[in-house]
């Protein structure tokens, strides 16, 4: 399987970087081919231009080709303000372009990216209990605009996300356990049941 990892974190020593490196090792050892778009290192420009909006995709073509080759898109990022970093949202704005990722005739089951899978791996700043204290903090609800409004709409099969809770508060033992849980999540990719959405 060809895996494209789209990674966004400005700190090379972050827990997200550790998760990214673990994904590269684990998936490579399982025989998968890895491509990486490290958005901050690339100094990726997240701003959609008027030319791109009119269909001139020349500047973004290398990233489009990565997506074209990929069987799985793995997004690794910190949850900031209940969403992905702006640089990653800009990557989606530009790369999931009209005519490539979607158009007026193709969406959901017949979306232009059907046959491919997508999965989120993210960190959040608080412990899991915090997100269970109120329905508006439910992270599956928070992630629905990405899972449904972007991935499912474009025809991608949406795999269950991996969420690392409060890495800044973790003990060394908790950190190791979280990394092991992520390793197992990645090893079980072929067995993961996709999320289900109604297109109506």
Short mmCIF file of N, CA and C in Angstrom, two decimals, residues 37-130:
data_model
loop_
_atom_site.label_atom_id
_atom_site.label_comp_id
_atom_site.label_asym_id
_atom_site.label_seq_id
_atom_site.Cartn_x
_atom_site.Cartn_y
_atom_site.Cartn_z
N UNK A 37 4.64 14.53 3.37
CA UNK A 37 4.56 15.98 3.15
C UNK A 37 4.64 16.63 4.52
N UNK A 38 5.83 17.12 4.89
CA UNK A 38 6.08 17.79 6.16
C UNK A 38 5.86 19.29 5.91
N UNK A 39 4.68 19.77 6.22
CA UNK A 39 4.24 21.06 5.70
C UNK A 39 5.06 22.24 6.20
N UNK A 40 5.45 22.22 7.47
CA UNK A 40 6.26 23.33 7.99
C UNK A 40 7.67 23.29 7.41
N UNK A 41 8.26 22.12 7.32
CA UNK A 41 9.60 22.00 6.73
C UNK A 41 9.58 22.42 5.27
N UNK A 42 8.52 22.07 4.56
CA UNK A 42 8.37 22.44 3.16
C UNK A 42 8.09 23.93 2.98
N UNK A 43 7.75 24.62 4.08
CA UNK A 43 7.25 26.00 4.01
C UNK A 43 6.07 26.09 3.04
N UNK A 44 5.18 25.14 3.21
CA UNK A 44 4.01 25.06 2.33
C UNK A 44 3.17 26.32 2.44
N UNK A 45 2.81 26.87 1.30
CA UNK A 45 1.95 28.05 1.25
C UNK A 45 0.49 27.60 1.33
N UNK A 46 -0.22 27.94 2.41
CA UNK A 46 -1.58 27.44 2.56
C UNK A 46 -2.65 28.28 1.85
N UNK A 47 -2.24 29.35 1.18
CA UNK A 47 -3.22 30.30 0.64
C UNK A 47 -3.64 29.89 -0.77
N UNK A 48 -4.90 29.61 -0.93
CA UNK A 48 -5.48 29.30 -2.24
C UNK A 48 -5.47 30.55 -3.10
N UNK A 49 -4.89 30.45 -4.29
CA UNK A 49 -4.79 31.61 -5.17
C UNK A 49 -5.99 31.71 -6.10
N UNK A 50 -6.17 32.88 -6.66
CA UNK A 50 -7.24 33.08 -7.64
C UNK A 50 -7.02 32.20 -8.86
N UNK A 51 -5.75 32.01 -9.25
CA UNK A 51 -5.44 31.17 -10.40
C UNK A 51 -5.86 29.72 -10.15
N UNK A 52 -5.57 29.23 -8.94
CA UNK A 52 -5.96 27.86 -8.61
C UNK A 52 -7.47 27.72 -8.57
N UNK A 53 -8.13 28.73 -8.03
CA UNK A 53 -9.59 28.70 -7.95
C UNK A 53 -10.20 28.63 -9.35
N UNK A 54 -9.47 29.17 -10.34
CA UNK A 54 -9.95 29.14 -11.73
C UNK A 54 -9.47 27.90 -12.48
N UNK A 55 -8.77 26.99 -11.77
CA UNK A 55 -8.40 25.72 -12.38
C UNK A 55 -6.95 25.56 -12.76
N UNK A 56 -6.10 26.56 -12.53
CA UNK A 56 -4.68 26.43 -12.82
C UNK A 56 -3.99 25.78 -11.63
N UNK A 57 -3.73 24.47 -11.71
CA UNK A 57 -3.21 23.70 -10.58
C UNK A 57 -1.73 23.39 -10.72
N UNK A 58 -1.03 24.10 -11.59
CA UNK A 58 0.37 23.80 -11.87
C UNK A 58 1.23 23.86 -10.60
N UNK A 59 1.03 24.88 -9.78
CA UNK A 59 1.88 25.05 -8.60
C UNK A 59 1.68 23.94 -7.57
N UNK A 60 0.50 23.37 -7.53
CA UNK A 60 0.18 22.37 -6.53
C UNK A 60 0.27 20.94 -7.09
N UNK A 61 0.66 20.81 -8.34
CA UNK A 61 0.66 19.51 -9.00
C UNK A 61 1.50 18.44 -8.28
N UNK A 62 2.67 18.77 -7.72
CA UNK A 62 3.43 17.72 -7.02
C UNK A 62 2.66 17.09 -5.86
N UNK A 63 1.91 17.91 -5.11
CA UNK A 63 1.12 17.36 -4.01
C UNK A 63 -0.08 16.57 -4.53
N UNK A 64 -0.67 17.03 -5.61
CA UNK A 64 -1.77 16.28 -6.22
C UNK A 64 -1.29 14.91 -6.67
N UNK A 65 -0.09 14.86 -7.24
CA UNK A 65 0.46 13.57 -7.69
C UNK A 65 0.71 12.63 -6.52
N UNK A 66 1.13 13.18 -5.37
CA UNK A 66 1.28 12.33 -4.18
C UNK A 66 -0.06 11.71 -3.79
N UNK A 67 -1.11 12.52 -3.80
CA UNK A 67 -2.43 12.00 -3.46
C UNK A 67 -2.88 10.98 -4.49
N UNK A 68 -2.61 11.25 -5.75
CA UNK A 68 -3.00 10.33 -6.82
C UNK A 68 -2.37 8.95 -6.62
N UNK A 69 -1.12 8.94 -6.17
CA UNK A 69 -0.40 7.68 -5.95
C UNK A 69 -0.83 6.97 -4.69
N UNK A 70 -1.36 7.69 -3.72
CA UNK A 70 -1.60 7.14 -2.38
C UNK A 70 -2.84 6.27 -2.33
N UNK A 71 -2.73 5.19 -1.54
CA UNK A 71 -3.89 4.38 -1.18
C UNK A 71 -4.47 4.85 0.14
N UNK A 72 -3.60 5.40 1.01
CA UNK A 72 -4.03 5.89 2.32
C UNK A 72 -3.42 7.26 2.56
N UNK A 73 -4.23 8.20 3.00
CA UNK A 73 -3.78 9.52 3.44
C UNK A 73 -3.84 9.54 4.96
N UNK A 74 -2.70 9.72 5.61
CA UNK A 74 -2.62 9.77 7.06
C UNK A 74 -2.25 11.18 7.48
N UNK A 75 -3.15 11.85 8.18
CA UNK A 75 -2.95 13.23 8.62
C UNK A 75 -2.50 13.22 10.08
N UNK A 76 -1.32 13.76 10.34
CA UNK A 76 -0.77 13.83 11.70
C UNK A 76 -0.65 15.29 12.11
N UNK A 77 -1.33 15.67 13.23
CA UNK A 77 -1.36 17.08 13.59
C UNK A 77 -1.83 17.26 15.03
N UNK A 78 -1.57 18.43 15.61
CA UNK A 78 -2.15 18.78 16.91
C UNK A 78 -3.51 19.43 16.71
N UNK A 79 -4.44 19.11 17.58
CA UNK A 79 -5.74 19.77 17.56
C UNK A 79 -5.57 21.16 18.17
N UNK A 80 -5.79 22.19 17.36
CA UNK A 80 -5.72 23.57 17.83
C UNK A 80 -7.09 24.19 17.61
N UNK A 81 -7.67 24.72 18.67
CA UNK A 81 -8.97 25.37 18.58
C UNK A 81 -10.01 24.45 17.92
N UNK A 82 -9.98 23.19 18.32
CA UNK A 82 -10.91 22.18 17.79
C UNK A 82 -10.81 22.04 16.27
N UNK A 83 -9.60 22.09 15.78
CA UNK A 83 -9.41 21.89 14.35
C UNK A 83 -7.94 21.68 14.03
N UNK A 84 -7.65 21.46 12.78
CA UNK A 84 -6.27 21.25 12.35
C UNK A 84 -5.55 22.58 12.18
N UNK A 85 -4.23 22.59 12.23
CA UNK A 85 -3.49 23.84 12.00
C UNK A 85 -3.82 24.44 10.63
N UNK A 86 -3.74 25.76 10.55
CA UNK A 86 -4.11 26.47 9.32
C UNK A 86 -3.31 25.98 8.12
N UNK A 87 -2.05 25.62 8.33
CA UNK A 87 -1.22 25.18 7.20
C UNK A 87 -1.75 23.88 6.60
N UNK A 88 -2.31 23.01 7.46
CA UNK A 88 -2.88 21.76 6.96
C UNK A 88 -4.23 22.00 6.29
N UNK A 89 -5.04 22.88 6.89
CA UNK A 89 -6.32 23.20 6.23
C UNK A 89 -6.05 23.84 4.88
N UNK A 90 -5.00 24.67 4.79
CA UNK A 90 -4.64 25.26 3.50
C UNK A 90 -4.19 24.22 2.50
N UNK A 91 -3.50 23.18 2.98
CA UNK A 91 -3.11 22.07 2.10
C UNK A 91 -4.35 21.43 1.50
N UNK A 92 -5.36 21.20 2.33
CA UNK A 92 -6.61 20.62 1.83
C UNK A 92 -7.30 21.58 0.87
N UNK A 93 -7.37 22.86 1.24
CA UNK A 93 -8.00 23.84 0.36
C UNK A 93 -7.39 23.82 -1.04
N UNK A 94 -6.07 23.69 -1.09
CA UNK A 94 -5.38 23.75 -2.39
C UNK A 94 -5.32 22.41 -3.10
N UNK A 95 -5.05 21.33 -2.37
CA UNK A 95 -4.81 20.03 -3.01
C UNK A 95 -6.12 19.31 -3.33
N UNK A 96 -7.11 19.44 -2.46
CA UNK A 96 -8.41 18.82 -2.75
C UNK A 96 -9.19 19.77 -3.68
N UNK A 97 -8.65 19.93 -4.84
CA UNK A 97 -9.14 20.94 -5.78
C UNK A 97 -10.35 20.44 -6.56
N UNK A 98 -11.15 21.41 -6.98
CA UNK A 98 -12.28 21.10 -7.86
C UNK A 98 -11.77 20.47 -9.14
N UNK A 99 -12.39 19.37 -9.53
CA UNK A 99 -11.96 18.66 -10.72
C UNK A 99 -10.98 17.53 -10.42
N UNK A 100 -10.31 17.61 -9.27
CA UNK A 100 -9.43 16.53 -8.84
C UNK A 100 -10.05 15.74 -7.70
N UNK A 101 -10.45 16.41 -6.63
CA UNK A 101 -10.99 15.73 -5.46
C UNK A 101 -12.52 15.72 -5.45
N UNK A 102 -13.14 16.64 -6.14
CA UNK A 102 -14.60 16.71 -6.17
C UNK A 102 -15.04 17.52 -7.38
N UNK A 103 -16.28 17.37 -7.76
CA UNK A 103 -16.91 18.25 -8.74
C UNK A 103 -18.42 18.20 -8.51
N UNK A 104 -19.17 18.82 -9.39
CA UNK A 104 -20.62 18.93 -9.18
C UNK A 104 -21.35 17.61 -9.36
N UNK A 105 -20.74 16.66 -10.04
CA UNK A 105 -21.40 15.39 -10.33
C UNK A 105 -20.94 14.24 -9.44
N UNK A 106 -19.84 14.42 -8.73
CA UNK A 106 -19.25 13.30 -7.99
C UNK A 106 -19.07 13.66 -6.52
N UNK A 107 -19.68 12.86 -5.66
CA UNK A 107 -19.53 13.06 -4.22
C UNK A 107 -19.90 11.76 -3.50
N UNK A 108 -19.44 11.64 -2.28
CA UNK A 108 -19.71 10.50 -1.43
C UNK A 108 -19.39 9.18 -2.16
N UNK A 109 -20.37 8.29 -2.34
CA UNK A 109 -20.07 6.95 -2.87
C UNK A 109 -19.41 6.98 -4.24
N UNK A 110 -19.68 7.99 -5.03
CA UNK A 110 -19.04 8.10 -6.35
C UNK A 110 -18.08 9.28 -6.40
N UNK A 111 -17.54 9.66 -5.24
CA UNK A 111 -16.59 10.77 -5.18
C UNK A 111 -15.32 10.49 -5.96
N UNK A 112 -14.64 11.53 -6.35
CA UNK A 112 -13.48 11.39 -7.23
C UNK A 112 -12.28 10.71 -6.54
N UNK A 113 -12.26 10.69 -5.21
CA UNK A 113 -11.16 10.02 -4.50
C UNK A 113 -11.57 8.64 -3.97
N UNK A 114 -12.66 8.10 -4.49
CA UNK A 114 -13.09 6.77 -4.03
C UNK A 114 -12.00 5.74 -4.34
N UNK A 115 -11.95 4.73 -3.51
CA UNK A 115 -10.91 3.71 -3.64
C UNK A 115 -9.71 3.99 -2.75
N UNK A 116 -9.65 5.20 -2.20
CA UNK A 116 -8.58 5.57 -1.27
C UNK A 116 -9.14 5.67 0.15
N UNK A 117 -8.24 5.64 1.13
CA UNK A 117 -8.62 5.74 2.54
C UNK A 117 -7.96 6.96 3.15
N UNK A 118 -8.56 7.43 4.24
CA UNK A 118 -7.98 8.55 4.99
C UNK A 118 -8.11 8.26 6.48
N UNK A 119 -7.12 8.71 7.24
CA UNK A 119 -7.16 8.53 8.69
C UNK A 119 -6.49 9.72 9.36
N UNK A 120 -7.08 10.16 10.46
CA UNK A 120 -6.50 11.22 11.27
C UNK A 120 -5.75 10.62 12.45
N UNK A 121 -4.59 11.20 12.75
CA UNK A 121 -3.88 10.93 14.00
C UNK A 121 -3.56 12.28 14.60
N UNK A 122 -4.05 12.52 15.81
CA UNK A 122 -3.92 13.86 16.36
C UNK A 122 -3.65 13.82 17.86
N UNK A 123 -3.08 14.90 18.34
CA UNK A 123 -2.92 15.10 19.77
C UNK A 123 -3.87 16.20 20.22
N UNK A 124 -4.33 16.08 21.47
CA UNK A 124 -5.14 17.12 22.09
C UNK A 124 -4.50 17.48 23.42
N UNK A 125 -4.75 18.70 23.87
CA UNK A 125 -4.02 19.21 25.02
C UNK A 125 -4.47 18.70 26.36
N UNK A 126 -5.70 18.18 26.45
CA UNK A 126 -6.25 17.77 27.75
C UNK A 126 -6.39 16.26 27.83
N UNK A 127 -6.59 15.80 29.04
CA UNK A 127 -6.84 14.38 29.29
C UNK A 127 -8.19 13.96 28.73
N UNK A 128 -8.35 12.65 28.53
CA UNK A 128 -9.58 12.14 27.92
C UNK A 128 -10.82 12.49 28.73
N UNK A 129 -10.72 12.50 30.06
CA UNK A 129 -11.88 12.81 30.90
C UNK A 129 -12.49 14.16 30.57
N UNK A 130 -11.64 15.13 30.24
CA UNK A 130 -12.12 16.47 29.92
C UNK A 130 -13.11 16.43 28.75
#
